[in-house]
PDB file of C-alpha atoms in Angstrom:
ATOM      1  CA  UNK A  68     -67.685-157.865  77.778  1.00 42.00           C
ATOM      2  CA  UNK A  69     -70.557-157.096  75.779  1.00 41.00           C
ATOM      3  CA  UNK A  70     -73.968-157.304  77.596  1.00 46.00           C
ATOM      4  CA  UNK A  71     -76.782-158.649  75.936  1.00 46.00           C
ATOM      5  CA  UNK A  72     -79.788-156.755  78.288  1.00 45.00           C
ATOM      6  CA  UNK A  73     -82.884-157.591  77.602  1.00 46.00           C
ATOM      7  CA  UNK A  74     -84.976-154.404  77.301  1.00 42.00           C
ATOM      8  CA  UNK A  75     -88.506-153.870  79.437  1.00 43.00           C
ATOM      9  CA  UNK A  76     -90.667-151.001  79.527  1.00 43.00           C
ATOM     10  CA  UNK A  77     -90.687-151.162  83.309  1.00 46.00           C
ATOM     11  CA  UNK A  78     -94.016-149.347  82.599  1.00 49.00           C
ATOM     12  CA  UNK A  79     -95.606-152.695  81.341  1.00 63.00           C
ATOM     13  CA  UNK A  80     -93.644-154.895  83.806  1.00 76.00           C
ATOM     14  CA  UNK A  81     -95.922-157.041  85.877  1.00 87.00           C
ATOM     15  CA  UNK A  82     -95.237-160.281  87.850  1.00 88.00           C
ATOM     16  CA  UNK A  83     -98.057-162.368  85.991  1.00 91.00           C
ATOM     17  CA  UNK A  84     -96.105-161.119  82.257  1.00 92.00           C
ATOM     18  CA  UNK A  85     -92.976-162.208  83.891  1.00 92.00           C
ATOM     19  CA  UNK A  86     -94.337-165.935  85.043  1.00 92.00           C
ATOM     20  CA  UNK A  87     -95.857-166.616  81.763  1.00 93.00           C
ATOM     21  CA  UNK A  88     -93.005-165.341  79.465  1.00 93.00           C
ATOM     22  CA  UNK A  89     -90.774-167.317  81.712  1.00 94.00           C
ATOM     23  CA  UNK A  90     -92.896-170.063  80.727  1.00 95.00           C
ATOM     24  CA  UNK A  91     -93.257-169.629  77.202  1.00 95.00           C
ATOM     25  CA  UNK A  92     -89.418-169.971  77.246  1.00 94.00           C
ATOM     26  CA  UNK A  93     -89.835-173.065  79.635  1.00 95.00           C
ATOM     27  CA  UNK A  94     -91.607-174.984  76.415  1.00 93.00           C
ATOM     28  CA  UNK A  95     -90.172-173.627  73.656  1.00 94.00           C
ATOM     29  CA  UNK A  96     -86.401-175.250  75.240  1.00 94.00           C
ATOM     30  CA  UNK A  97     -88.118-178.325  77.215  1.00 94.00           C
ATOM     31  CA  UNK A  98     -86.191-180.846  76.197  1.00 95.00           C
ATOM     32  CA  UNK A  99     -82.875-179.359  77.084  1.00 94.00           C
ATOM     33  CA  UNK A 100     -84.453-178.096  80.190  1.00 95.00           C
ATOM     34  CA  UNK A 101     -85.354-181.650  81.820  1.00 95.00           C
ATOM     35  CA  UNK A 102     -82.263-183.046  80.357  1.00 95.00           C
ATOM     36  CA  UNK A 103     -79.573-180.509  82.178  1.00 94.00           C
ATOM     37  CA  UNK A 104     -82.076-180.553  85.300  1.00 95.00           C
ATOM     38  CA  UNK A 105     -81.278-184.308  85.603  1.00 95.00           C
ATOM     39  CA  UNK A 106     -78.052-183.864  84.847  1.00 95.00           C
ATOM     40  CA  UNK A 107     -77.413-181.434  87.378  1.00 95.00           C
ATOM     41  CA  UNK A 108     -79.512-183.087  90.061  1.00 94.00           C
ATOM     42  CA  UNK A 109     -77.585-186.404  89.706  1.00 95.00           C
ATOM     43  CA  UNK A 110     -74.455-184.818  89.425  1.00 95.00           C
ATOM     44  CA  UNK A 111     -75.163-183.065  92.218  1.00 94.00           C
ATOM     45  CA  UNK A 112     -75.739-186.947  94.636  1.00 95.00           C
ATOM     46  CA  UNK A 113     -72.990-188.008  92.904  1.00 95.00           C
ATOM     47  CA  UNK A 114     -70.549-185.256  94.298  1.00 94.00           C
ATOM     48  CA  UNK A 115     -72.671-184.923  97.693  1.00 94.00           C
ATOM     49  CA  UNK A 116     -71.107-188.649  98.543  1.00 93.00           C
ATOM     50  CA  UNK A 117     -67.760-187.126  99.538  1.00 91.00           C
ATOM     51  CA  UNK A 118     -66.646-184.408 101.773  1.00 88.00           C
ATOM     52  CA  UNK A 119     -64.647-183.038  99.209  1.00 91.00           C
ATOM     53  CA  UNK A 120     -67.728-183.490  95.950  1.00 91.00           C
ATOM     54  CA  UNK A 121     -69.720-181.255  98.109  1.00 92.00           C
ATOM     55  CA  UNK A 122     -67.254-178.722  97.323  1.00 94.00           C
ATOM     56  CA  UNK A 123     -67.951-179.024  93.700  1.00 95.00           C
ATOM     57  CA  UNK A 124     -71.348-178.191  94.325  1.00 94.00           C
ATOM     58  CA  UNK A 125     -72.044-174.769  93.586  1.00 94.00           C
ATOM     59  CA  UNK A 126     -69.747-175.082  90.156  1.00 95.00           C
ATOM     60  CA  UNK A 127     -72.630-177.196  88.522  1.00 95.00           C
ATOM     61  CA  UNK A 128     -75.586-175.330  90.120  1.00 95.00           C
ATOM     62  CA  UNK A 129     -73.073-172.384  88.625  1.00 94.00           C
ATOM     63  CA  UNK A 130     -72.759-173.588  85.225  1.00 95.00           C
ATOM     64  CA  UNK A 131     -76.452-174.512  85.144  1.00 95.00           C
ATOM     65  CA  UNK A 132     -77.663-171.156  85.918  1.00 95.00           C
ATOM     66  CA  UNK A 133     -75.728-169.548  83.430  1.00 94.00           C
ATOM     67  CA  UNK A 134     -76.873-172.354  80.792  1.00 95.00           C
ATOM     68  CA  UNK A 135     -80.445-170.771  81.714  1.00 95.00           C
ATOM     69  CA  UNK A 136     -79.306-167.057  81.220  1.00 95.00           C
ATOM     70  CA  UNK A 137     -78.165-167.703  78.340  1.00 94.00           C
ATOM     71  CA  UNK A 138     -81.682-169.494  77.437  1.00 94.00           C
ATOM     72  CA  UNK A 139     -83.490-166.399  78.482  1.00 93.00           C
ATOM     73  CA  UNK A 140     -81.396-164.546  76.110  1.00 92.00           C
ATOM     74  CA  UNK A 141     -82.511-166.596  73.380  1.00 91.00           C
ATOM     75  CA  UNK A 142     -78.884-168.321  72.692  1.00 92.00           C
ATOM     76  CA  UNK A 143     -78.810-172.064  71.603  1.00 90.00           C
ATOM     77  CA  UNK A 144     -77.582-174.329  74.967  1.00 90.00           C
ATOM     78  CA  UNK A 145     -77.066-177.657  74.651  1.00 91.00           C
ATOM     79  CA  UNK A 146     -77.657-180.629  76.652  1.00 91.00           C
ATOM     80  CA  UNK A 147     -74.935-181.486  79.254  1.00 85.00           C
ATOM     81  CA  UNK A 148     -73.252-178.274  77.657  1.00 89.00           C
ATOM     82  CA  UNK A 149     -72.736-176.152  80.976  1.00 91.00           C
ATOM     83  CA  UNK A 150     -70.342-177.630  83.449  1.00 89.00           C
ATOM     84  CA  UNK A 151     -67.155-175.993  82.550  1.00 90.00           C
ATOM     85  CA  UNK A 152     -68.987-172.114  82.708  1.00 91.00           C
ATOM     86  CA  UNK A 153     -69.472-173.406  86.734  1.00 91.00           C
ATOM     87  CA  UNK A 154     -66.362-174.698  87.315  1.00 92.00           C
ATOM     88  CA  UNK A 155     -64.355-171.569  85.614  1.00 92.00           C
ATOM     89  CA  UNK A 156     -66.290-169.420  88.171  1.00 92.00           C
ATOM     90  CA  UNK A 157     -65.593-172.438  90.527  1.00 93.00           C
ATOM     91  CA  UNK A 158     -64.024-170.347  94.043  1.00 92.00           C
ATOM     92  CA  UNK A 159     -66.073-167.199  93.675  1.00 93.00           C
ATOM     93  CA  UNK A 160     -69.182-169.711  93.903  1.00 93.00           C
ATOM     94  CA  UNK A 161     -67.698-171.380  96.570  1.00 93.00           C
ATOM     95  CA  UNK A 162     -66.913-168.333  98.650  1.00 93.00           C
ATOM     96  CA  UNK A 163     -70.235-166.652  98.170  1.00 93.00           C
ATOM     97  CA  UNK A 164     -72.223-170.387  98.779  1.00 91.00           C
ATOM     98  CA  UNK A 165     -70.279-170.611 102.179  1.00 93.00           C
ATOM     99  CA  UNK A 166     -71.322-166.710 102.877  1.00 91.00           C
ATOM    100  CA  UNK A 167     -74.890-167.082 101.961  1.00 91.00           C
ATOM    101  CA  UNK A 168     -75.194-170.435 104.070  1.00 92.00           C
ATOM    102  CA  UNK A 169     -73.734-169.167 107.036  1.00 92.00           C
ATOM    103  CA  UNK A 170     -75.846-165.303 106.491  1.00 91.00           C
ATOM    104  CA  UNK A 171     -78.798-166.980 106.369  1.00 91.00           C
ATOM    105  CA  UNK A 172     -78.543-169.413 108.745  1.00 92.00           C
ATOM    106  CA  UNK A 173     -77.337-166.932 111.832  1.00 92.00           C
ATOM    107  CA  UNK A 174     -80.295-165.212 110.329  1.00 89.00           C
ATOM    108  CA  UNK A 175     -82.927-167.555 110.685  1.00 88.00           C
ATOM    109  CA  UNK A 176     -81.692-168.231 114.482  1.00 90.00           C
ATOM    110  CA  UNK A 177     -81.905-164.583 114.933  1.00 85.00           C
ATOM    111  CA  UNK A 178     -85.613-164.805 114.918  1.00 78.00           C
ATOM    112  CA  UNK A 179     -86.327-166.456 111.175  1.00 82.00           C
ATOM    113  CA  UNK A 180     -86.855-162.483 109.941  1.00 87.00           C
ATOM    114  CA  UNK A 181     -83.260-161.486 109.259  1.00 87.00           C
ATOM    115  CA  UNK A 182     -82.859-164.918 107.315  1.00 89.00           C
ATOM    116  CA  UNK A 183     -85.615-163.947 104.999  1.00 91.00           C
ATOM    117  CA  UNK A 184     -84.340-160.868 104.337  1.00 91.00           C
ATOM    118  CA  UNK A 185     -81.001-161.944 103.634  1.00 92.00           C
ATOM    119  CA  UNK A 186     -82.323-164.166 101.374  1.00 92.00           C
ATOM    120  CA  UNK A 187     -84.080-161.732  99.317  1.00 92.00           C
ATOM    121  CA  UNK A 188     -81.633-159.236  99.291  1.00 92.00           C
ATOM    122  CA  UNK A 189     -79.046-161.913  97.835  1.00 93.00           C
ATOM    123  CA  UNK A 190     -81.469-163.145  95.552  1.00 93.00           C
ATOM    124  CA  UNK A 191     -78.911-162.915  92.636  1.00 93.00           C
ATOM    125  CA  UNK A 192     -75.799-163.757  93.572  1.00 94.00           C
ATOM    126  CA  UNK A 193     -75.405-166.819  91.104  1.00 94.00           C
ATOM    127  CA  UNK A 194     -76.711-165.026  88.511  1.00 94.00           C
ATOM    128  CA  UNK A 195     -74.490-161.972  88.925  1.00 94.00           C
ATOM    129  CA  UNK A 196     -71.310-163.853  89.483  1.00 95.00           C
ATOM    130  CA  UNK A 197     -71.889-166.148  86.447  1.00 95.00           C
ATOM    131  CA  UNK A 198     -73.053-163.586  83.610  1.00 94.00           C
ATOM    132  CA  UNK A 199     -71.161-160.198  85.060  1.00 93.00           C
ATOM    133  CA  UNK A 200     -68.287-162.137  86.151  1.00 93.00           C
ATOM    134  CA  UNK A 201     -67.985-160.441  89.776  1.00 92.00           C
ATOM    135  CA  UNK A 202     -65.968-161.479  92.572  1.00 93.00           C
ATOM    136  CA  UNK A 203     -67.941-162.674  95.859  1.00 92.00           C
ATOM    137  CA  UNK A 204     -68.216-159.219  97.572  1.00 93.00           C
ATOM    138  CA  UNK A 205     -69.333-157.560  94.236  1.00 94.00           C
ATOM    139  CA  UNK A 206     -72.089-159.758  93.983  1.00 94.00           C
ATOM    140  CA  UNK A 207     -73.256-159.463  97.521  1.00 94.00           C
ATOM    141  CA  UNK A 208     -73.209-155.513  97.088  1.00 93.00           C
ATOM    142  CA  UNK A 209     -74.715-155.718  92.893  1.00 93.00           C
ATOM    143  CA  UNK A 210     -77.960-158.129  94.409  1.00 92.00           C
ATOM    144  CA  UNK A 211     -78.371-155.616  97.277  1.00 91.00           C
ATOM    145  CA  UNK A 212     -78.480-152.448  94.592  1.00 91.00           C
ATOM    146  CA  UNK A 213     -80.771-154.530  92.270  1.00 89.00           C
ATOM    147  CA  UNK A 214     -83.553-154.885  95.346  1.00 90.00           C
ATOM    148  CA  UNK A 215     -83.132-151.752  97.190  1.00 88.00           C
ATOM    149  CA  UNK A 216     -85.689-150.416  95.138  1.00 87.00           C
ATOM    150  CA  UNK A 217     -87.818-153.038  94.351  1.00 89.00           C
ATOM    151  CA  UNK A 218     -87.934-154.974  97.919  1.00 91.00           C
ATOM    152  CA  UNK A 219     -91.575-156.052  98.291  1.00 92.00           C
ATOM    153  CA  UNK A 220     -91.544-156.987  93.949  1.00 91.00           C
ATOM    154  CA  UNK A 221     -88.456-159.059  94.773  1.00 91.00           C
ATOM    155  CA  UNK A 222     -89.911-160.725  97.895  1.00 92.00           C
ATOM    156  CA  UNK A 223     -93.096-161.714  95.716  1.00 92.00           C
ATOM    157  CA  UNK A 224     -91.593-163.209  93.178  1.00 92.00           C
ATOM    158  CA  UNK A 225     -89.151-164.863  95.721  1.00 91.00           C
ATOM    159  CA  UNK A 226     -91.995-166.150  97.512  1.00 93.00           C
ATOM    160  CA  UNK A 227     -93.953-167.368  94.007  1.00 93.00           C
ATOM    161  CA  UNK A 228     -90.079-169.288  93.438  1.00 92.00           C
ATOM    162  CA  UNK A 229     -90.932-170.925  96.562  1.00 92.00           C
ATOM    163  CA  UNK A 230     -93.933-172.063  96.269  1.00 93.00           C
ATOM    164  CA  UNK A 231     -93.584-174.034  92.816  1.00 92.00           C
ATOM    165  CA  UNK A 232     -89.854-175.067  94.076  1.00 91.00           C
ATOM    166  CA  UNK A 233     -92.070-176.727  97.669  1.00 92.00           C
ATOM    167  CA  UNK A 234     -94.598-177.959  95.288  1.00 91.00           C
ATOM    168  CA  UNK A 235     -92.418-179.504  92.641  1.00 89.00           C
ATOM    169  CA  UNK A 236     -90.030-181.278  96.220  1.00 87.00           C
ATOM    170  CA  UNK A 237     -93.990-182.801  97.260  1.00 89.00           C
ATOM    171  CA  UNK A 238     -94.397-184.271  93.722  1.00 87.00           C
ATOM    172  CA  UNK A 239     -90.729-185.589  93.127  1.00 85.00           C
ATOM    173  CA  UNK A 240     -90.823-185.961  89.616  1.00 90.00           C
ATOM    174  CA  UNK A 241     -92.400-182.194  89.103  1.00 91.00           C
ATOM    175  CA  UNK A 242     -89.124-181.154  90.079  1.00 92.00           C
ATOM    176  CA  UNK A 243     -87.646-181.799  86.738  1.00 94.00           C
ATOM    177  CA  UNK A 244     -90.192-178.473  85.490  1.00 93.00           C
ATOM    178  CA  UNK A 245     -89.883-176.467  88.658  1.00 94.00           C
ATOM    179  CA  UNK A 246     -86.271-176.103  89.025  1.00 95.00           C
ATOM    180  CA  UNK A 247     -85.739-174.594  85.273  1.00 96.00           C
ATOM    181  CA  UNK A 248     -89.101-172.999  85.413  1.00 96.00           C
ATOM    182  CA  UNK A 249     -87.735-170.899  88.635  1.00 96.00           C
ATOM    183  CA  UNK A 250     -84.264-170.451  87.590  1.00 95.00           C
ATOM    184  CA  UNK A 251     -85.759-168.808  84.381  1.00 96.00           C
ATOM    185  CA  UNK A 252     -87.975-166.713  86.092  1.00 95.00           C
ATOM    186  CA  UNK A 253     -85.045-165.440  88.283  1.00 94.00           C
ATOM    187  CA  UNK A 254     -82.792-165.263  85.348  1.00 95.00           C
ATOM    188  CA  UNK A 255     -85.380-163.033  83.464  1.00 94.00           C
ATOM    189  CA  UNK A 256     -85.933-160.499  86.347  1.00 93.00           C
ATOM    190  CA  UNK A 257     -82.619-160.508  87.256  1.00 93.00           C
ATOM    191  CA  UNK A 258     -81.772-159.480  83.350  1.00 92.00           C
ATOM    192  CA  UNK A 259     -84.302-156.892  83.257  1.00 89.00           C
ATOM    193  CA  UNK A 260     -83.221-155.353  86.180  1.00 84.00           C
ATOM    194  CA  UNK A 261     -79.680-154.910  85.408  1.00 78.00           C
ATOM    195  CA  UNK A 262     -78.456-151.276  86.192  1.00 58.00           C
TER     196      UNK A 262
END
C-alpha cells in the first residue's frame, strides 16, 4: 500500500503551527466535518441502546477517523461516506477498544499516573490500525515507537485534545467543532510522525 506521508521539516515543527494548520483544514472541509460528526454521534446512541450496538462502536468512531486522515491528506470525503472503512477494520477495533479500556482503567486505579501514561503512549491506535492496516498488537507496539521519543510533545498536545474535547462536552453544541477539530489535530501529528 502506497503511503501518502505528509512531509515536515521537524526543524519548523511547533505545537501552535500544528493547532492552526489543523484548523485551517477544520474550515476549509466544515461542512462535511459537522455533518459526519452528527452522524457519528447519533449513530453512536443509536447502537449504545443494545448490548450488542455497543459492539459496533468502535467501527464508526473507526471509519470516522480514517474519513479525517484522509481529510488531512487533502483527499475529497464525503458526507456519511465512512462507515464501511470502520466496519472492514471492525474486530481489530474491537480488540484494541476492549485493551485500551481495560489498560487504562487498571491504570487509573493504580494511582491515576499509569492511566495517563497509557493513554499517551496509545495515543494512536485508531489511527494506526485504520490507515496502516495493523493488527491490535501492532498498533499497541507502532503508538509506543511513535512517542518514545517525543513523550512530553505527545502529552502536550494530548492534554491541548483535552481541553477543547472538556470544553466543547460543557457547551454541548461546541462539540460538533471539537471532536473533528481534535481528531484532525491527532490525525496530522500522527501523519507527520510516521517512521
Amino acid at each position: 500500500m502506497k503511503k501518502n506521508k505528509i512531509i515536515v521539516d521537524n526543524n519548523s515543527f511547533s505545537i501552535e503551527s500544528l493547532l492552526k494548520s489543523s484548523f485551517k483544514i477544520l474550515l476549509d472541509n466544515i461542512v462535511v466535518c459537522i455533518a459526519n460528526t452528527i452522524i457519528a454521534i447519533i449513530s453512536s446512541i443509536l447502537l449504545a441502546i443494545t448490548l450488542i450496538g455497543i459492539l459496533f462502536i468502535p467501527a464508526v468512531w473507526g471509519g470516522y477517523v480514517n474519513s479525517i486522515i484522509k481529510m488531512t491528506l487533502g483527499q475529497k470525503i464525503e458526507i456519511g461516506k465512512f462507515f464501511s472503512s470502520g466496519f472492514n477494520r471492525w474486530s481489530t477495533l474491537l480488540f484494541a477498544n476492549i485493551i485500551y479500556i481495560i489498560g487504562v482503567f487498571l491504570g487509573l486505579i493504580c494511582l491515576i499516573i499509569p492511566g495517563i501514561y497509557l493513554m499517551i503512549r496509545w495515543f494512536f491506535i485508531t489511527q494506526i490500525i485504520m490507515y496502516e492496516k495493523l493488527n491490535s498488537s501492532e498498533a499497541f507496539t507502532k503508538s509506543g515507537e511513535i512517542i518514545s521519543d517525543k513523550f512530553w510533545e505527545v502529552a502536550t498536545i494530548f492534554v491541548i485534545c483535552a481541553i477543547i474535547e472538556t470544553i466543547g462536552g460543557i457547551f454541548g453544541i461546541l462539540v460538533l467543532v471539537t471532536i473533528p477539530y481534535i481528531s484532525i489535530v491527532t490525525a496530522k501529528y500522527y501523519l507527520n510522525n510516521l517512521k
